[in-house]
Amino acid sequence: MGSSGDAWKLKDHPKLPKGKTVAVIVLDGWGEAKPNEFNAIHVAETPVMDSLKNGAPEKWRLIKAHGNAVGLPTEDDMGNSEVGHNALGAGRIFAQGAKLVDLALASGKIYEGEGFKYVKECFEKGTLHLIGLLSDGGVHSRLDQVQLLLKGAAKHGAKRIRVHALTDGRDVLDGSSVGFMETLENSLAQLREKGIDAQVASGGGRMYVTMDRYENDWDVVKRGWDAQVLGEAPHKFKDPVEAVKKLRQEPNANDQYLAPFVIVDDNGKPVGPILDGDAVVTFNFRADRMVMLAKALEYENFDKFDRVRVPKIRYAGMLQYDGELQLPSHYLVSPPEIDRTSGEYLVRNGVRTFACSETVKFGHVTFFWNGNRSGYFNEKLEEYVEIPSDSGITFNVKPKMKALEIAERTRDAILSGKFDQVRVNLPNGDMVGHTGDIKATIEACKSADEAVKMILEAIEQVGGIYLVTADHGNAEDMVKRNKKGEPALDKNGNIQILTSHTCEPVPIAIGGPGLAPGVRFRQDLPTGGLANVAATFMNLHGYEAPSDYEPSLIEVVDN
């Protein structure tokens, strides 16, 4: 499609009127699973969501939010908020994160690209540092990709390699860090046999070291910087496997919050601080928890903490983590080109848009929704409101989060008559679900439901339409399960809590006084997924979606 005005003109829907206010509500981490005591959504008081589910069957259904439906490599890949909101906003499925990296590694293209050539300049005299999450969870990174990258870098001239490994326990089982570190050590040992000086240099738990997001807590990044760049940490070990085992024995220790450590030689000197002339690659493919470190590594005028020493390095990300900021400016794998998003189409057709969430998910209803693009399409027609998230606490301490504030601002936006679409993300089910605290997650789901109620009441008042859905599962199943589907137990016989997303489908419901008679979900799209949602709400605005969008989930039957 060209960039002329006509190219953006949407056709009117033959059977659906224009001019109704449409609320698009995304419940984060709200999947559909069997009702039981570990299904926080089922246990919670959620009268509004229950009424949508048990109301008219033609106005509620399930859609896919994981695997191929959101551009991930396999059906075992759980969805996440980034790819979920990309699909919701773009209306089409784009190869994402892990899949892009898999293709680049398999074809060897990754070693021919500008990003790799840029860091390769340092191989002759400097060290190659790899920083990222040591995990096979497939949400932020994958261990097999790191192993391939290590081999490939060595083959392409890296003589000295240091890995700064962050332990997971969030997208995978707590305690799995030991096995991952052993696997990594075996790979490095194979490189050492070939005469390459390859070792683990530092580590720490992802939620305590490096991997903060949305500028919630810069101290997390600073702890990583101190260990990775300065070679300073409260714990020093000669062996990384021993480091993880020892630190896990501390009171209340777990993989997510493991204390930072550095590996030292026989003289107690750190084996791998980042120095002038070195190359650094952050190997996570998912952006949200790498952006802050990328800023610290790349920005000259960085002021979020005292970096003490700023080495002159060549830095590349596995991917570009922020397209608008062009951060990092060098990357190994090019991002999916997400163009012509629903948000841009609607704005160019005069649909006035309001988007709102709290800090931890604000980027999801703006940046990711708009195809990894920051800023407004037309600031005269759009307003984006970010409500500051609680910081300095884990989300189970205040499980209500900012759901009510989001709902209040959205209600006011609806009643103001200034907007044709309001879209929100209610983060509670996901952010509290990640803490593994079932009681708090139940409370979180109740709060999200109360927020939905407030928004739907406003839609009722203005004669509008609502579309309620979710981006992926989480809160609906809070335990790890064995092959039979029963709760899995640890060696002490305790139930293993699940803190990660799931592969469960998510609900979508439509309704409201403005919904034209005869609108119902189609019966011929049983495998519908998140990418079908954009065409659906474009219809609710009275437009046909572009022809290459995934088909709308609704039809209009003549009564």
XYZ file of C-alpha atoms in Angstrom:
559
model
C 0.000 0.000 0.000
C 1.286 3.450 -0.855
C 1.432 6.287 1.590
C -1.139 8.454 -0.179
C -4.316 9.215 1.771
C -6.428 6.953 -0.457
C -4.291 3.933 0.347
C -5.310 4.256 4.004
C -9.021 4.700 3.315
C -11.006 1.876 4.906
C -14.188 0.617 3.243
C -17.394 0.985 5.218
C -18.865 -2.247 6.581
C -22.101 -2.981 4.676
C -24.062 -3.986 7.787
C -22.443 -2.214 10.738
C -22.938 1.437 11.663
C -20.199 3.956 12.413
C -19.951 6.322 15.334
C -20.295 4.019 18.339
C -17.732 4.299 21.136
C -15.788 1.012 21.274
C -13.909 -0.128 24.392
C -11.143 -2.675 23.777
C -10.150 -4.182 27.125
C -7.151 -6.503 27.429
C -6.879 -8.530 30.624
C -3.204 -9.420 30.936
C -2.437 -13.046 31.819
C -6.104 -14.150 31.788
C -6.460 -17.567 30.169
C -9.176 -20.207 30.278
C -8.440 -23.483 32.086
C -10.271 -26.163 34.063
C -11.894 -24.819 37.219
C -9.930 -25.920 40.294
C -8.296 -24.468 43.395
C -5.158 -23.484 41.428
C -7.163 -21.503 38.878
C -7.008 -18.052 40.476
C -9.530 -16.650 37.984
C -12.036 -19.402 38.840
C -11.552 -18.999 42.608
C -11.700 -15.191 42.515
C -14.937 -13.241 42.676
C -15.278 -12.146 39.042
C -19.008 -11.548 38.535
C -18.527 -9.367 35.443
C -16.314 -11.774 33.510
C -18.547 -14.653 34.655
C -21.609 -12.866 33.292
C -19.895 -12.358 29.910
C -18.956 -16.036 29.778
C -22.370 -17.281 30.866
C -24.371 -14.749 28.874
C -25.176 -15.130 25.195
C -23.045 -18.016 23.812
C -22.737 -16.284 20.426
C -21.033 -13.290 22.137
C -18.244 -15.197 23.954
C -15.585 -17.617 22.706
C -11.962 -18.681 23.116
C -9.050 -17.738 20.857
C -5.416 -18.854 20.632
C -2.707 -16.689 22.184
C 0.437 -18.828 21.916
C 2.690 -20.587 19.406
C 2.108 -20.049 15.696
C -0.942 -17.859 16.379
C 1.408 -15.128 17.609
C 4.370 -15.842 15.308
C 6.369 -18.079 17.663
C 8.206 -21.170 16.401
C 6.200 -24.057 17.903
C 2.929 -24.837 19.639
C 4.936 -25.426 22.830
C 5.909 -21.725 22.921
C 3.769 -19.859 25.410
C 2.581 -16.442 24.336
C 3.789 -13.254 25.980
C 2.544 -9.704 26.279
C 4.800 -8.295 23.543
C 3.926 -10.705 20.745
C 0.328 -10.797 21.991
C -0.114 -7.043 21.683
C 1.778 -7.009 18.362
C -0.801 -9.490 17.017
C -3.769 -7.678 18.609
C -2.736 -4.373 17.079
C -1.348 -5.545 13.731
C -4.163 -7.868 12.683
C -1.629 -10.179 11.037
C 0.918 -12.741 12.254
C 4.590 -11.805 12.024
C 7.544 -14.136 12.727
C 8.680 -13.085 16.190
C 11.659 -13.074 18.524
C 12.865 -16.612 18.852
C 11.699 -17.553 15.375
C 13.633 -14.710 13.739
C 16.763 -15.714 15.659
C 16.293 -19.409 14.799
C 16.087 -18.562 11.089
C 19.167 -16.301 11.245
C 21.219 -18.925 13.106
C 20.106 -21.821 10.881
C 20.933 -19.960 7.668
C 24.163 -18.482 9.048
C 22.813 -15.051 8.040
C 23.444 -13.794 11.546
C 27.228 -13.892 10.884
C 26.911 -11.970 7.602
C 24.880 -9.084 8.999
C 26.115 -5.599 9.895
C 25.664 -6.235 13.630
C 27.967 -9.230 13.808
C 30.545 -7.588 11.560
C 30.515 -4.595 13.897
C 31.309 -6.603 17.058
C 33.734 -8.871 15.166
C 36.132 -5.917 14.838
C 37.028 -6.523 18.508
C 37.776 -10.263 18.238
C 41.446 -9.868 17.387
C 42.461 -7.986 20.549
C 39.407 -7.865 22.790
C 36.936 -10.152 24.564
C 33.427 -11.021 23.374
C 30.958 -10.729 26.286
C 27.549 -12.394 26.064
C 24.944 -11.135 28.569
C 21.467 -12.601 28.967
C 19.009 -15.003 30.520
C 20.206 -18.593 30.907
C 17.007 -20.524 30.246
C 15.129 -22.718 27.808
C 11.858 -20.942 28.629
C 11.798 -19.398 25.151
C 10.238 -16.149 26.392
C 13.348 -13.938 26.624
C 16.108 -16.249 25.374
C 16.911 -19.882 24.656
C 19.946 -21.797 25.817
C 20.307 -23.686 22.508
C 20.597 -20.360 20.658
C 23.339 -19.225 23.052
C 25.193 -22.500 22.428
C 24.968 -21.981 18.657
C 26.100 -18.367 19.010
C 29.104 -19.413 21.106
C 30.128 -21.964 18.460
C 29.527 -19.542 15.604
C 31.412 -16.678 17.246
C 34.403 -18.949 17.908
C 34.297 -20.175 14.310
C 34.251 -16.545 13.119
C 37.310 -15.518 15.084
C 36.384 -14.896 18.730
C 39.404 -16.004 20.799
C 38.267 -14.880 24.239
C 34.632 -15.202 25.321
C 32.944 -14.333 28.634
C 29.326 -15.145 29.517
C 27.369 -13.108 32.070
C 24.510 -15.453 32.908
C 21.218 -14.435 34.529
C 19.221 -17.204 36.207
C 15.526 -17.583 35.417
C 13.027 -19.444 37.655
C 10.146 -17.379 36.240
C 9.511 -18.793 32.762
C 10.895 -22.174 33.885
C 10.933 -24.113 37.148
C 12.771 -22.636 40.099
C 15.984 -24.618 40.634
C 16.517 -25.352 36.947
C 19.389 -22.803 36.983
C 21.863 -25.431 38.184
C 21.255 -27.682 35.173
C 21.391 -24.757 32.747
C 24.702 -23.569 34.217
C 26.120 -27.111 33.906
C 25.025 -27.240 30.245
C 26.646 -23.880 29.571
C 29.852 -24.946 31.309
C 30.019 -28.073 29.093
C 29.718 -25.915 25.968
C 32.450 -23.569 27.206
C 34.662 -26.548 28.103
C 34.354 -27.793 24.494
C 35.515 -24.374 23.277
C 38.433 -24.420 25.747
C 39.530 -27.775 24.312
C 39.824 -25.985 20.950
C 42.125 -23.384 22.498
C 39.495 -20.669 23.015
C 39.547 -18.875 26.356
C 35.843 -19.202 27.190
C 34.366 -18.862 30.712
C 31.417 -17.653 32.735
C 32.343 -14.264 34.221
C 29.355 -13.265 36.357
C 25.768 -14.040 37.220
C 22.694 -13.300 39.296
C 18.915 -13.731 39.341
C 16.936 -12.002 36.594
C 14.602 -10.024 38.875
C 17.463 -8.769 41.057
C 20.233 -8.352 38.487
C 19.989 -6.549 35.111
C 16.518 -7.510 33.870
C 14.286 -4.752 35.228
C 11.842 -3.201 32.759
C 10.032 0.066 32.075
C 12.520 1.890 34.349
C 10.840 0.485 37.428
C 14.062 0.051 39.476
C 17.464 1.131 38.111
C 19.223 -0.517 41.087
C 18.541 -3.867 39.398
C 20.522 -2.763 36.340
C 23.246 -1.217 38.486
C 23.836 -4.518 40.333
C 24.338 -6.120 36.919
C 26.618 -3.329 35.706
C 28.793 -3.637 38.822
C 29.259 -7.383 38.292
C 29.509 -7.440 34.486
C 31.468 -4.263 33.779
C 33.304 -3.475 37.016
C 33.811 -7.088 38.145
C 32.384 -6.235 41.572
C 29.781 -8.251 43.459
C 29.117 -9.281 47.076
C 29.839 -12.943 46.214
C 32.981 -14.304 44.531
C 33.395 -17.884 43.301
C 35.869 -19.796 41.177
C 33.201 -22.008 39.642
C 29.809 -20.868 38.279
C 27.951 -24.113 39.012
C 29.138 -23.973 42.611
C 28.111 -20.288 42.703
C 24.506 -21.062 41.781
C 24.300 -24.072 44.125
C 25.747 -22.113 47.071
C 23.646 -18.980 46.569
C 20.495 -21.088 46.278
C 21.163 -22.337 49.815
C 20.775 -18.832 51.285
C 17.529 -18.275 53.247
C 14.531 -17.553 50.924
C 16.814 -17.789 47.868
C 15.351 -18.631 44.477
C 16.513 -18.423 40.866
C 14.656 -15.170 40.107
C 16.296 -13.252 42.967
C 19.748 -14.892 43.158
C 22.374 -12.475 44.507
C 24.931 -11.120 42.004
C 28.279 -12.949 41.820
C 31.533 -12.723 39.906
C 33.881 -15.546 38.950
C 37.470 -14.976 40.056
C 40.805 -16.663 39.275
C 43.204 -18.257 41.780
C 44.451 -14.801 42.784
C 40.902 -13.580 43.499
C 40.838 -11.390 40.378
C 37.582 -11.251 38.357
C 37.997 -13.297 35.161
C 35.863 -11.150 32.884
C 35.056 -7.486 33.567
C 34.105 -5.562 30.422
C 37.062 -3.428 29.295
C 37.991 -0.923 26.581
C 38.176 -2.646 23.193
C 35.739 -5.448 24.114
C 32.565 -6.463 22.280
C 29.262 -6.983 24.097
C 26.193 -8.856 22.835
C 22.982 -9.031 24.868
C 21.506 -12.307 23.649
C 17.895 -11.968 24.842
C 15.564 -11.690 21.857
C 12.710 -10.176 23.853
C 13.036 -6.447 24.312
C 11.327 -5.332 27.469
C 13.937 -6.491 29.987
C 16.991 -5.537 27.929
C 16.200 -1.918 27.069
C 17.492 -0.492 30.352
C 20.852 -2.279 30.115
C 21.056 -1.267 26.449
C 20.731 2.385 27.499
C 23.502 1.973 30.087
C 25.783 0.309 27.513
C 25.041 2.693 24.646
C 24.173 6.181 25.920
C 27.076 8.550 26.528
C 24.989 10.976 28.603
C 23.429 8.237 30.746
C 22.474 9.488 34.236
C 20.319 6.827 35.916
C 23.170 5.592 38.134
C 26.898 6.171 38.429
C 28.518 3.777 35.977
C 31.938 4.531 37.591
C 33.802 3.303 34.521
C 32.378 3.424 30.986
C 34.412 1.137 28.732
C 34.774 1.932 25.021
C 33.057 -1.111 23.548
C 31.230 -2.300 20.464
C 27.741 -3.315 21.591
C 24.974 -5.149 19.724
C 21.658 -6.610 20.817
C 20.365 -9.952 19.581
C 17.589 -7.800 18.087
C 16.843 -4.098 18.150
C 14.940 -3.616 21.389
C 13.257 -0.286 20.628
C 12.602 0.686 17.030
C 11.610 4.257 17.830
C 14.694 4.944 19.972
C 16.742 2.831 17.526
C 18.215 1.072 20.531
C 20.625 -0.559 20.335
C 21.927 0.996 17.130
C 23.598 -2.333 16.230
C 21.850 -5.716 16.387
C 22.441 -9.240 15.088
C 18.933 -10.017 13.768
C 16.571 -7.568 12.046
C 13.091 -7.102 13.585
C 9.833 -8.032 11.898
C 8.651 -5.136 9.777
C 5.210 -4.526 11.248
C 3.488 -1.979 9.062
C -0.112 -0.785 8.575
C -1.315 -1.510 12.095
C -4.983 -1.191 13.013
C -4.196 1.826 15.183
C -2.746 3.753 12.263
C -5.628 2.788 9.950
C -8.265 3.892 12.447
C -6.563 7.205 13.209
C -6.119 7.938 9.479
C -9.867 7.292 9.104
C -10.658 9.798 11.826
C -11.187 7.375 14.726
C -10.230 9.249 17.911
C -8.273 6.967 20.221
C -7.526 6.832 23.938
C -5.031 4.260 25.298
C -4.265 3.689 28.960
C -2.448 1.340 31.326
C -0.028 1.572 34.218
C 3.721 1.737 33.672
C 4.398 -2.015 33.552
C 2.029 -2.500 30.595
C 1.746 1.003 29.147
C 4.098 0.092 26.276
C 1.800 -2.781 25.381
C -1.267 -0.669 24.514
C 0.942 1.882 22.717
C 4.376 0.773 21.462
C 3.674 -2.952 20.858
C 0.087 -2.325 19.738
C 1.404 0.062 17.100
C 3.931 -2.399 15.635
C 6.936 -1.599 17.883
C 6.592 2.102 17.227
C 6.679 4.852 19.858
C 4.673 8.054 19.752
C 1.403 9.157 18.240
C 0.195 8.746 14.651
C -1.758 11.980 15.046
C -1.634 13.719 18.387
C -4.772 15.702 17.591
C -6.733 12.432 17.508
C -4.927 10.365 20.152
C -4.283 10.495 23.873
C -2.083 7.964 25.695
C -2.217 7.936 29.503
C 0.389 6.179 31.650
C -0.439 5.667 35.332
C 2.757 5.144 37.389
C 3.078 1.564 38.736
C 4.051 0.818 42.325
C 7.826 0.539 42.501
C 10.160 -0.984 45.056
C 7.724 -3.797 45.954
C 6.737 -7.122 44.416
C 3.260 -6.933 42.920
C 1.708 -9.445 45.336
C 2.121 -6.846 48.122
C -0.478 -4.607 46.424
C -2.324 -6.964 44.061
C -4.961 -4.360 43.162
C -2.140 -2.541 41.362
C -3.593 0.441 39.459
C -6.637 -1.325 37.990
C -9.107 1.109 39.517
C -7.142 4.177 38.430
C -6.922 2.815 34.866
C -10.681 2.177 34.896
C -11.457 5.650 36.264
C -9.361 7.423 33.618
C -10.948 5.227 30.931
C -14.473 5.824 32.229
C -13.814 9.584 32.133
C -12.456 9.290 28.574
C -15.609 7.418 27.476
C -17.998 9.869 29.164
C -16.105 12.881 27.761
C -17.379 12.003 24.273
C -13.936 12.902 22.895
C -12.975 9.374 21.790
C -14.305 6.689 19.456
C -12.033 3.960 20.802
C -10.601 3.434 24.257
C -8.129 0.595 24.731
C -6.690 -0.503 28.050
C -4.521 -3.169 29.571
C -5.301 -4.426 33.088
C -2.010 -6.047 34.206
C -3.098 -7.700 37.475
C -3.513 -11.340 36.418
C -0.091 -11.378 34.804
C 2.093 -9.294 37.108
C 0.723 -10.799 40.331
C 0.534 -14.242 38.710
C 4.284 -14.048 38.070
C 4.946 -13.807 41.813
C 3.476 -17.299 42.326
C 1.382 -16.014 45.246
C -1.984 -17.701 44.657
C -3.888 -15.778 47.335
C -2.647 -12.438 45.979
C -3.411 -13.513 42.394
C -7.009 -14.292 43.391
C -7.294 -10.758 44.773
C -5.633 -9.405 41.612
C -8.257 -11.088 39.398
C -11.068 -9.647 41.523
C -9.617 -6.141 41.076
C -9.317 -6.574 37.317
C -12.949 -7.690 37.184
C -14.015 -4.592 39.164
C -12.114 -2.429 36.673
C -13.902 -4.099 33.747
C -17.228 -3.377 35.480
C -16.492 0.341 35.700
C -15.535 0.541 32.003
C -18.579 -1.471 30.851
C -20.912 0.742 32.905
C -19.528 3.801 31.098
C -19.995 2.070 27.730
C -23.603 1.307 28.768
C -24.138 5.007 29.532
C -22.971 6.210 26.117
C -24.667 3.430 24.133
C -21.313 1.994 23.095
C -19.776 -1.411 22.367
C -17.201 -3.438 24.300
C -14.693 -6.086 23.262
C -12.996 -7.810 26.204
C -10.099 -10.200 25.623
C -6.650 -11.170 26.959
C -3.103 -11.397 25.607
C -2.035 -14.793 27.015
C -2.657 -17.087 29.969
C -1.109 -16.996 33.457
C -3.461 -16.627 36.435
C -5.743 -19.493 35.350
C -3.189 -22.154 36.285
C -0.773 -21.520 39.125
C 0.815 -24.985 39.412
C 3.271 -26.995 37.374
C 1.616 -30.165 36.060
C 2.871 -33.685 35.422
C 2.183 -35.757 32.297
C -1.248 -36.739 33.656
C -2.171 -33.099 34.223
C -2.025 -33.412 38.005
C -0.148 -30.846 40.140
C 3.569 -31.728 40.094
C 5.345 -32.167 43.425
C 8.931 -31.345 44.383
C 11.229 -33.788 46.165
C 9.774 -32.753 49.529
C 6.242 -33.497 48.358
C 5.235 -29.840 48.041
C 3.201 -28.610 45.097
C 5.358 -26.803 42.524
C 4.055 -23.302 41.904
C 3.902 -22.079 38.299
C 5.015 -18.465 37.815
C 5.150 -18.448 34.015
C 2.634 -17.788 31.277
C 0.669 -20.755 29.904
C -0.380 -22.056 26.498
C -4.089 -21.869 27.374
C -6.534 -20.066 25.085
C -7.979 -16.720 26.137
C -11.560 -15.455 26.124
C -13.028 -12.795 23.881
C -16.451 -11.271 24.554
C -18.445 -8.612 22.689
C -21.537 -6.674 23.686
C -22.970 -3.354 24.773
C -26.068 -1.370 23.818
C -24.438 -0.115 20.622
C -23.829 -3.593 19.210
C -25.978 -3.986 16.107
C -28.623 -6.738 16.221
C -27.548 -9.992 14.579
C -23.830 -9.591 15.407
C -22.352 -12.873 16.627
C -19.098 -14.824 16.538
C -18.635 -16.832 13.370
C -18.731 -20.605 13.627
C -16.236 -21.217 10.787
C -13.065 -19.909 12.505
C -12.430 -22.482 15.231
C -8.684 -21.752 15.281
C -9.068 -17.980 15.543
C -6.304 -16.220 17.460
C -5.232 -12.817 18.718
C -4.442 -11.589 15.200
C -8.160 -11.914 14.315
C -9.112 -9.346 16.948
C -8.031 -6.249 14.964
C -10.401 -6.947 12.051
C -13.108 -7.632 14.631
C -12.903 -4.248 16.352
C -12.467 -2.496 12.994
C -15.871 -3.994 12.102
C -17.301 -2.718 15.394
C -16.190 0.771 14.322
C -18.182 0.283 11.092
C -15.230 -0.532 8.794
C -14.029 -3.500 6.779
C -10.475 -4.539 7.663
C -7.744 -4.463 4.975
C -7.902 -7.578 2.806
C -4.629 -9.090 4.087
C -5.661 -8.912 7.760
C -6.610 -12.120 9.543
C -10.397 -12.429 9.132
C -12.833 -10.864 11.596
C -14.296 -13.162 14.237
C -17.790 -11.715 13.837
C -20.592 -11.818 11.284
C -23.979 -10.131 11.041
C -26.972 -12.416 10.558
C -30.296 -10.997 9.468
C -32.838 -11.666 12.183
